[in-house]
Short mmCIF file of C-alpha atoms (C1' of nucleotides) in Angstrom, two decimals:
data_model
loop_
_atom_site.label_atom_id
_atom_site.label_comp_id
_atom_site.label_asym_id
_atom_site.label_seq_id
_atom_site.Cartn_x
_atom_site.Cartn_y
_atom_site.Cartn_z
CA MET A 1034 0.00 0.00 0.00
CA ALA A 1035 3.01 2.27 -0.26
CA LYS A 1036 2.52 5.37 -2.35
CA ALA A 1037 4.52 4.21 -5.33
CA LYS A 1038 5.37 7.34 -7.27
CA ASN A 1039 8.20 5.59 -8.96
CA GLN A 1040 8.53 5.72 -12.70
CA ASN A 1041 12.29 6.10 -12.38
CA PRO A 1042 13.43 6.98 -15.91
CA ASP A 1043 16.93 5.65 -15.21
CA TYR A 1044 18.55 8.99 -14.72
CA GLU A 1045 21.98 7.50 -14.35
CA LYS A 1046 22.04 6.46 -17.95
CA MET A 1047 20.61 9.75 -19.15
CA LEU A 1048 23.06 11.74 -17.13
CA ARG A 1049 26.11 9.76 -18.13
CA LYS A 1050 25.07 10.18 -21.73
CA ALA A 1051 24.96 13.92 -21.11
CA GLY A 1052 28.52 13.74 -19.84
CA VAL A 1053 27.69 14.01 -16.15
CA ARG A 1054 29.67 11.85 -13.78
CA ILE A 1055 27.72 9.55 -11.57
CA THR A 1056 29.32 9.98 -8.19
CA ARG A 1057 28.35 8.36 -4.96
CA PRO A 1058 26.74 11.52 -3.53
CA ARG A 1059 24.79 12.11 -6.70
CA ARG A 1060 23.55 8.55 -6.84
CA ILE A 1061 22.35 8.79 -3.26
CA ILE A 1062 20.68 12.17 -3.71
CA LEU A 1063 18.99 11.11 -6.92
CA GLY A 1064 17.78 7.98 -5.21
CA ILE A 1065 16.25 10.02 -2.45
CA LEU A 1066 14.36 12.29 -4.83
CA SER A 1067 13.31 9.31 -6.82
CA GLY A 1068 11.80 7.60 -3.85
CA ALA A 1069 10.34 10.70 -2.22
CA GLY A 1070 6.60 11.00 -2.19
CA ASP A 1071 6.87 14.54 -0.88
CA HIS A 1072 8.60 17.77 -1.88
CA PRO A 1073 11.64 18.06 0.41
CA ASP A 1074 13.88 21.10 0.65
CA ALA A 1075 17.67 21.00 0.43
CA LEU A 1076 18.15 20.57 4.15
CA GLU A 1077 15.72 17.69 4.31
CA ILE A 1078 17.36 16.00 1.34
CA PHE A 1079 20.65 16.52 3.09
CA ARG A 1080 19.34 14.84 6.25
CA ARG A 1081 18.08 11.86 4.32
CA ALA A 1082 21.33 11.65 2.41
CA VAL A 1083 23.44 11.78 5.53
CA ALA A 1084 21.46 8.87 6.88
CA VAL A 1085 22.84 6.85 3.97
CA ASP A 1086 26.33 8.30 3.82
CA GLY A 1087 27.45 10.49 6.67
CA SER A 1088 30.10 12.24 4.60
CA ILE A 1089 27.78 14.00 2.19
CA SER A 1090 27.75 17.77 2.52
CA LEU A 1091 24.96 20.27 2.20
CA SER A 1092 26.91 22.07 -0.52
CA THR A 1093 26.80 18.97 -2.61
CA VAL A 1094 23.08 18.73 -2.19
CA TYR A 1095 22.70 22.30 -3.41
CA ARG A 1096 25.13 21.76 -6.24
CA THR A 1097 23.40 18.60 -7.30
CA MET A 1098 20.00 20.26 -7.18
CA LYS A 1099 21.21 23.04 -9.39
CA LEU A 1100 22.81 20.63 -11.81
CA MET A 1101 19.78 18.39 -12.00
CA GLU A 1102 17.50 21.32 -12.41
CA GLY A 1103 19.58 22.46 -15.33
CA MET A 1104 19.38 19.00 -16.85
CA GLY A 1105 15.66 18.97 -16.41
CA ALA A 1106 15.81 16.00 -14.06
CA ILE A 1107 14.10 17.79 -11.21
CA HIS A 1108 11.78 20.71 -10.61
CA ARG A 1109 12.38 23.44 -8.07
CA HIS A 1110 9.46 25.04 -6.28
CA ALA A 1111 9.64 28.22 -4.24
CA PHE A 1112 6.52 28.12 -2.15
CA GLU A 1113 5.55 31.08 0.04
CA GLY A 1114 8.61 32.41 1.69
CA GLY A 1115 10.14 29.06 2.59
CA PRO A 1116 13.25 27.52 1.04
CA SER A 1117 13.17 25.85 -2.37
CA ARG A 1118 11.61 22.44 -2.41
CA PHE A 1119 12.36 19.79 -4.99
CA GLU A 1120 10.63 17.09 -6.89
CA GLN A 1121 11.83 14.56 -9.41
CA ALA A 1122 10.85 15.48 -12.93
CA GLY A 1123 9.53 13.02 -15.43
CA GLY A 1124 5.94 12.81 -14.33
CA GLU A 1125 3.17 14.69 -15.99
CA HIS A 1126 2.98 18.43 -15.52
CA HIS A 1127 0.90 19.46 -12.54
CA ASP A 1128 0.32 22.36 -10.20
CA HIS A 1129 0.24 22.45 -6.41
CA LEU A 1130 -2.13 22.94 -3.55
CA ILE A 1131 -0.24 23.70 -0.36
CA ASP A 1132 -1.81 22.97 3.00
CA ILE A 1133 -0.95 26.13 4.89
CA GLU A 1134 -1.25 24.33 8.19
CA SER A 1135 0.91 21.28 7.59
CA GLY A 1136 2.99 22.36 4.61
CA ASP A 1137 1.82 19.26 2.77
CA VAL A 1138 1.69 19.54 -0.97
CA ILE A 1139 -1.04 18.04 -3.09
CA GLU A 1140 -0.59 17.83 -6.82
CA PHE A 1141 -3.35 18.53 -9.27
CA LYS A 1142 -3.80 19.20 -12.91
CA SER A 1143 -6.29 21.15 -14.98
CA ASP A 1144 -6.08 21.19 -18.73
CA ARG A 1145 -8.80 23.78 -18.77
CA ILE A 1146 -6.75 26.18 -16.69
CA GLU A 1147 -3.66 25.60 -18.79
CA GLN A 1148 -5.68 26.34 -21.86
CA LEU A 1149 -7.06 29.54 -20.40
CA GLN A 1150 -3.57 30.63 -19.45
CA ASP A 1151 -2.43 30.20 -23.02
CA GLU A 1152 -5.33 32.23 -24.27
CA ILE A 1153 -4.61 35.02 -21.84
CA ALA A 1154 -0.95 35.13 -22.72
CA LYS A 1155 -1.70 35.10 -26.40
CA LYS A 1156 -4.12 37.96 -25.96
CA LEU A 1157 -1.41 39.93 -24.21
CA GLY A 1158 1.05 39.19 -26.98
CA TYR A 1159 3.18 36.69 -25.11
CA ASP A 1160 4.25 33.08 -25.37
CA ILE A 1161 4.30 31.31 -22.03
CA VAL A 1162 7.65 29.79 -21.19
CA HIS A 1163 6.43 28.34 -17.95
CA HIS A 1164 4.01 29.17 -15.23
CA ARG A 1165 3.36 28.75 -11.58
CA LEU A 1166 -0.01 28.06 -10.08
CA GLU A 1167 -0.16 27.47 -6.37
CA LEU A 1168 -3.26 27.26 -4.25
CA TYR A 1169 -2.77 27.87 -0.56
CA GLY A 1170 -5.55 26.42 1.48
CA ARG A 1171 -6.78 24.88 4.64
CA LYS A 1172 -8.40 21.50 4.94
CA ARG A 1173 -12.14 21.89 4.99
CA ARG A 1174 -13.62 20.97 8.31
CA THR A 1175 -15.61 17.90 7.49
CA ALA A 1176 -19.00 19.05 8.66
CA GLY A 1177 -19.70 16.84 11.63
CA MET B 1275 -2.07 60.65 -20.45
CA ALA B 1276 -0.17 59.42 -17.44
CA LYS B 1277 -0.96 55.89 -16.35
CA ALA B 1278 -3.15 56.86 -13.41
CA LYS B 1279 -3.35 53.78 -11.23
CA ASN B 1280 -4.35 55.94 -8.33
CA GLN B 1281 -7.42 55.08 -6.38
CA ASN B 1282 -5.59 55.97 -3.19
CA PRO B 1283 -7.93 54.77 -0.44
CA ASP B 1284 -6.50 57.28 2.03
CA TYR B 1285 -4.37 54.82 3.89
CA GLU B 1286 -3.30 57.38 6.42
CA LYS B 1287 -6.76 57.55 7.83
CA MET B 1288 -7.23 53.81 7.78
CA LEU B 1289 -3.89 53.20 9.43
CA ARG B 1290 -4.33 55.75 12.13
CA LYS B 1291 -7.69 54.24 12.89
CA ALA B 1292 -5.95 50.91 13.26
CA GLY B 1293 -3.62 52.47 15.79
CA VAL B 1294 -0.62 52.76 13.51
CA ARG B 1295 1.45 55.89 13.80
CA ILE B 1296 1.91 57.89 10.66
CA THR B 1297 5.56 58.77 10.66
CA ARG B 1298 7.47 60.68 8.07
CA PRO B 1299 9.19 57.57 6.64
CA ARG B 1300 5.92 55.71 6.46
CA ARG B 1301 4.17 58.54 4.72
CA ILE B 1302 6.92 58.74 2.14
CA ILE B 1303 7.04 55.01 1.54
CA LEU B 1304 3.29 54.73 1.26
CA GLY B 1305 3.29 57.60 -1.16
CA ILE B 1306 5.82 55.85 -3.34
CA LEU B 1307 3.83 52.64 -3.49
CA SER B 1308 0.72 54.60 -4.11
CA GLY B 1309 2.17 56.38 -7.08
CA ALA B 1310 4.09 53.42 -8.48
CA GLY B 1311 2.86 51.97 -11.70
CA ASP B 1312 5.26 49.07 -11.36
CA HIS B 1313 6.13 46.42 -8.77
CA PRO B 1314 9.32 47.64 -7.07
CA ASP B 1315 11.37 45.61 -4.62
CA ALA B 1316 12.52 46.86 -1.22
CA LEU B 1317 15.78 48.25 -2.51
CA GLU B 1318 14.07 50.15 -5.27
CA ILE B 1319 11.52 51.57 -2.86
CA PHE B 1320 14.40 52.54 -0.65
CA ARG B 1321 16.11 54.35 -3.51
CA ARG B 1322 12.98 56.27 -4.35
CA ALA B 1323 12.41 57.08 -0.69
CA VAL B 1324 15.94 58.34 -0.19
CA ALA B 1325 15.42 60.68 -3.09
CA VAL B 1326 12.71 62.30 -1.00
CA ASP B 1327 14.32 62.05 2.41
CA GLY B 1328 17.95 61.02 2.57
CA SER B 1329 17.70 59.80 6.13
CA ILE B 1330 15.35 56.89 5.51
CA SER B 1331 16.91 53.50 6.07
CA LEU B 1332 16.47 50.25 4.25
CA SER B 1333 15.43 48.59 7.51
CA THR B 1334 12.52 50.94 7.74
CA VAL B 1335 11.45 50.07 4.25
CA TYR B 1336 11.46 46.39 5.15
CA ARG B 1337 9.70 47.02 8.42
CA THR B 1338 7.08 49.14 6.75
CA MET B 1339 6.51 46.57 4.05
CA LYS B 1340 5.95 43.89 6.65
CA LEU B 1341 3.62 46.09 8.62
CA MET B 1342 1.60 47.15 5.62
CA GLU B 1343 1.43 43.61 4.36
CA GLY B 1344 0.01 42.57 7.68
CA MET B 1345 -2.53 45.37 7.51
CA GLY B 1346 -3.50 44.33 4.04
CA ALA B 1347 -2.41 47.63 2.58
CA ILE B 1348 0.06 46.08 0.17
CA HIS B 1349 0.71 42.77 -1.56
CA ARG B 1350 4.03 41.02 -1.62
CA HIS B 1351 5.06 39.03 -4.66
CA ALA B 1352 7.95 36.62 -4.77
CA PHE B 1353 8.60 36.16 -8.44
CA GLU B 1354 11.12 33.62 -9.70
CA GLY B 1355 14.14 33.76 -7.53
CA GLY B 1356 14.36 37.52 -7.21
CA PRO B 1357 13.65 39.59 -4.09
CA SER B 1358 10.10 40.34 -2.97
CA ARG B 1359 8.34 42.98 -5.00
CA PHE B 1360 5.48 45.05 -3.71
CA GLU B 1361 2.30 46.58 -4.92
CA GLN B 1362 -0.31 48.74 -3.25
CA ALA B 1363 -3.41 46.80 -2.37
CA GLY B 1364 -6.89 48.11 -2.90
CA GLY B 1365 -7.32 47.43 -6.57
CA GLU B 1366 -9.16 44.44 -7.88
CA HIS B 1367 -7.56 41.05 -7.49
CA HIS B 1368 -5.41 40.06 -10.42
CA ASP B 1369 -2.62 37.72 -11.38
CA HIS B 1370 0.66 38.41 -13.14
CA LEU B 1371 2.41 37.78 -16.39
CA ILE B 1372 6.12 38.37 -16.03
CA ASP B 1373 8.20 39.24 -19.07
CA ILE B 1374 11.22 37.01 -18.54
CA GLU B 1375 13.35 39.27 -20.67
CA SER B 1376 12.61 42.65 -19.15
CA GLY B 1377 11.19 41.73 -15.77
CA ASP B 1378 8.12 43.81 -16.57
CA VAL B 1379 4.93 42.71 -14.93
CA ILE B 1380 1.58 42.75 -16.66
CA GLU B 1381 -1.56 42.29 -14.61
CA PHE B 1382 -4.46 40.22 -15.79
CA LYS B 1383 -7.56 38.67 -14.39
CA SER B 1384 -9.64 35.63 -15.22
CA ASP B 1385 -12.81 34.86 -13.35
CA ARG B 1386 -12.98 31.58 -15.16
CA ILE B 1387 -9.63 30.48 -13.79
CA GLU B 1388 -10.50 31.61 -10.29
CA GLN B 1389 -13.66 29.62 -10.51
CA LEU B 1390 -11.85 26.51 -11.69
CA GLN B 1391 -9.38 26.88 -8.85
CA ASP B 1392 -12.17 26.90 -6.35
CA GLU B 1393 -13.67 23.81 -7.86
CA ILE B 1394 -10.37 22.00 -7.75
CA ALA B 1395 -9.73 22.94 -4.14
CA LYS B 1396 -13.23 21.94 -3.15
CA LYS B 1397 -12.80 18.60 -4.84
CA LEU B 1398 -9.61 18.07 -2.86
CA GLY B 1399 -11.34 19.00 0.37
CA TYR B 1400 -9.74 22.40 0.82
CA ASP B 1401 -10.76 26.01 1.12
CA ILE B 1402 -8.44 28.36 -0.72
CA VAL B 1403 -6.99 31.05 1.49
CA HIS B 1404 -5.09 32.64 -1.35
CA HIS B 1405 -3.37 31.62 -4.50
CA ARG B 1406 -0.59 32.56 -6.80
CA LEU B 1407 -0.75 32.39 -10.54
CA GLU B 1408 2.20 33.67 -12.48
CA LEU B 1409 2.81 33.29 -16.17
CA TYR B 1410 6.41 33.68 -17.29
CA GLY B 1411 6.64 34.53 -20.91
CA ARG B 1412 8.38 36.18 -23.75
CA LYS B 1413 6.93 38.82 -26.02
CA ARG B 1414 5.71 37.22 -29.19
CA ARG B 1415 7.69 38.26 -32.21
CA THR B 1416 5.22 40.29 -34.18
CA ALA B 1417 5.29 38.36 -37.43
CA GLY B 1418 6.83 40.76 -39.90
"C1'" DA C 1033 4.43 71.92 26.13
"C1'" DT C 1034 5.21 67.17 28.31
"C1'" DG C 1035 5.82 62.22 28.63
"C1'" DC C 1036 5.85 57.68 27.28
"C1'" DA C 1037 5.37 54.23 24.02
"C1'" DA C 1038 6.13 53.42 19.26
"C1'" DT C 1039 9.51 54.03 15.67
"C1'" DT C 1040 13.87 54.91 13.70
"C1'" DG C 1041 18.84 54.32 11.91
"C1'" DC C 1042 22.67 51.72 12.45
"C1'" DA C 1043 25.29 47.68 12.73
"C1'" DA C 1044 25.38 43.10 13.59
"C1'" DA C 1045 22.85 38.79 13.08
"C1'" DT C 1046 20.19 35.51 10.43
"C1'" DC C 1047 18.64 32.41 6.72
"C1'" DG C 1048 19.09 30.09 2.46
"C1'" DT C 1049 22.31 29.48 -0.89
"C1'" DT C 1050 26.73 29.96 -3.44
"C1'" DT C 1051 31.67 29.83 -3.98
"C1'" DG C 1052 37.07 29.33 -3.65
"C1'" DC C 1053 40.15 26.04 -2.73
"C1'" DA C 1054 42.87 22.00 -1.84
"C1'" DA C 1055 42.08 17.08 -1.41
"C1'" DG C 1056 39.71 13.17 -3.41
"C1'" DA C 1057 37.18 10.32 -6.75
"C1'" DA C 1058 35.35 9.02 -11.81
"C1'" DG C 1059 36.23 6.80 -15.79
"C1'" DG C 1060 38.72 6.70 -20.38
"C1'" DA C 1061 43.38 5.14 -22.12
"C1'" DC C 1062 46.63 1.79 -21.76
"C1'" DG D 1064 44.13 -3.29 -13.08
"C1'" DT D 1065 46.95 1.18 -13.24
"C1'" DC D 1066 47.60 5.97 -14.57
"C1'" DC D 1067 46.20 10.40 -15.68
"C1'" DT D 1068 43.33 14.19 -16.40
"C1'" DT D 1069 39.36 16.31 -15.17
"C1'" DC D 1070 35.38 16.70 -12.58
"C1'" DT D 1071 33.55 16.61 -7.73
"C1'" DT D 1072 33.74 16.95 -3.13
"C1'" DG D 1073 33.82 18.89 1.78
"C1'" DC D 1074 34.91 22.68 4.25
"C1'" DA D 1075 34.71 27.28 5.51
"C1'" DA D 1076 34.12 31.66 4.11
"C1'" DA D 1077 31.21 34.79 1.17
"C1'" DC D 1078 26.82 36.09 -0.42
"C1'" DG D 1079 22.18 38.56 -1.03
"C1'" DA D 1080 17.90 39.37 1.07
"C1'" DT D 1081 15.85 40.24 5.19
"C1'" DT D 1082 15.53 40.65 10.25
"C1'" DT D 1083 16.88 42.15 14.74
"C1'" DG D 1084 18.97 44.49 19.23
"C1'" DC D 1085 19.74 48.74 20.85
"C1'" DA D 1086 20.09 53.48 22.00
"C1'" DA D 1087 18.41 57.76 20.14
"C1'" DT D 1088 14.37 60.00 18.18
"C1'" DT D 1089 9.63 60.89 17.16
"C1'" DG D 1090 4.41 60.78 17.13
"C1'" DC D 1091 0.69 62.09 19.39
"C1'" DA D 1092 -2.55 61.81 23.41
"C1'" DT D 1093 -2.81 64.68 27.32
#
DNA sequence: ATGCAATTGCAAATCGTTTGCAAGAAGGAC
DNA sequence: GTCCTTCTTGCAAACGATTTGCAATTGCAT
């Protein structure tokens, strides 16, 4: 019953092909993102990585995040004030609903909204390169 | 033909009523936001404020921004990486299209999108407290 | 005008993130 | 497997944006 979010597109192969060395820290960090069902920030990734290999440094986590972001292997999210949070790329595009009480992130998708965004941009004379749609909400009290 | 974006809801009165002292720095800063047609960041507001009164400090700009944000008199936007940018509140709600080449911000509004957002949140069991919709785009080359 | 609490400017502190550098690994050539 | 070059790493120091402690100053109710 584990939340299997794992469609691991074998990043190691892709990265090596792109001329990126697969080092021990990188393998560990990538593995963590790959298995994460949440959207951890750099410090949290660092904690999880250290649990596997105590010698990994926070700098390496940041450097790896930046590298992977550049390669398109992960997505960086800057939710409300807090630090950047990361998520493995590869899945379908989606937006986020952030629970302002717990910080939990729920993913959702709306083709209709995407379509409307395109129309708006077009009307304004722009081509959308990317967008950000975040809903900040509070769990509805289940009427008791 | 100036871009009059000025529906100045007499913040001084509102603020004083809320027990906030109207000091010289605050009056100047509020005036700047009120007359701004753009979305300046703290440093830019500071620059404009210093041009009026050389003794104003950056700390005061930050403190005033935080205070006014709390009072609902301004909105804070954290676009892509950069520092927070501010805008006087009071106008109608709108979202933003950011020109990734110039940094210019264009405001737009879509009731349809807002409505869809509400539906999505409701379906997920949440009440939206606020949201953020930003389109990052590039000016379409006017086919010549 | 007077007094006290709220506000300020300044400098130092903080947070998240980046960077210089010397030591240490990755992986192609042999 | 061994060697070599180059890329990566960990560390500590630097960074940019923002916040804070503090003593001096100001707003404004009286």
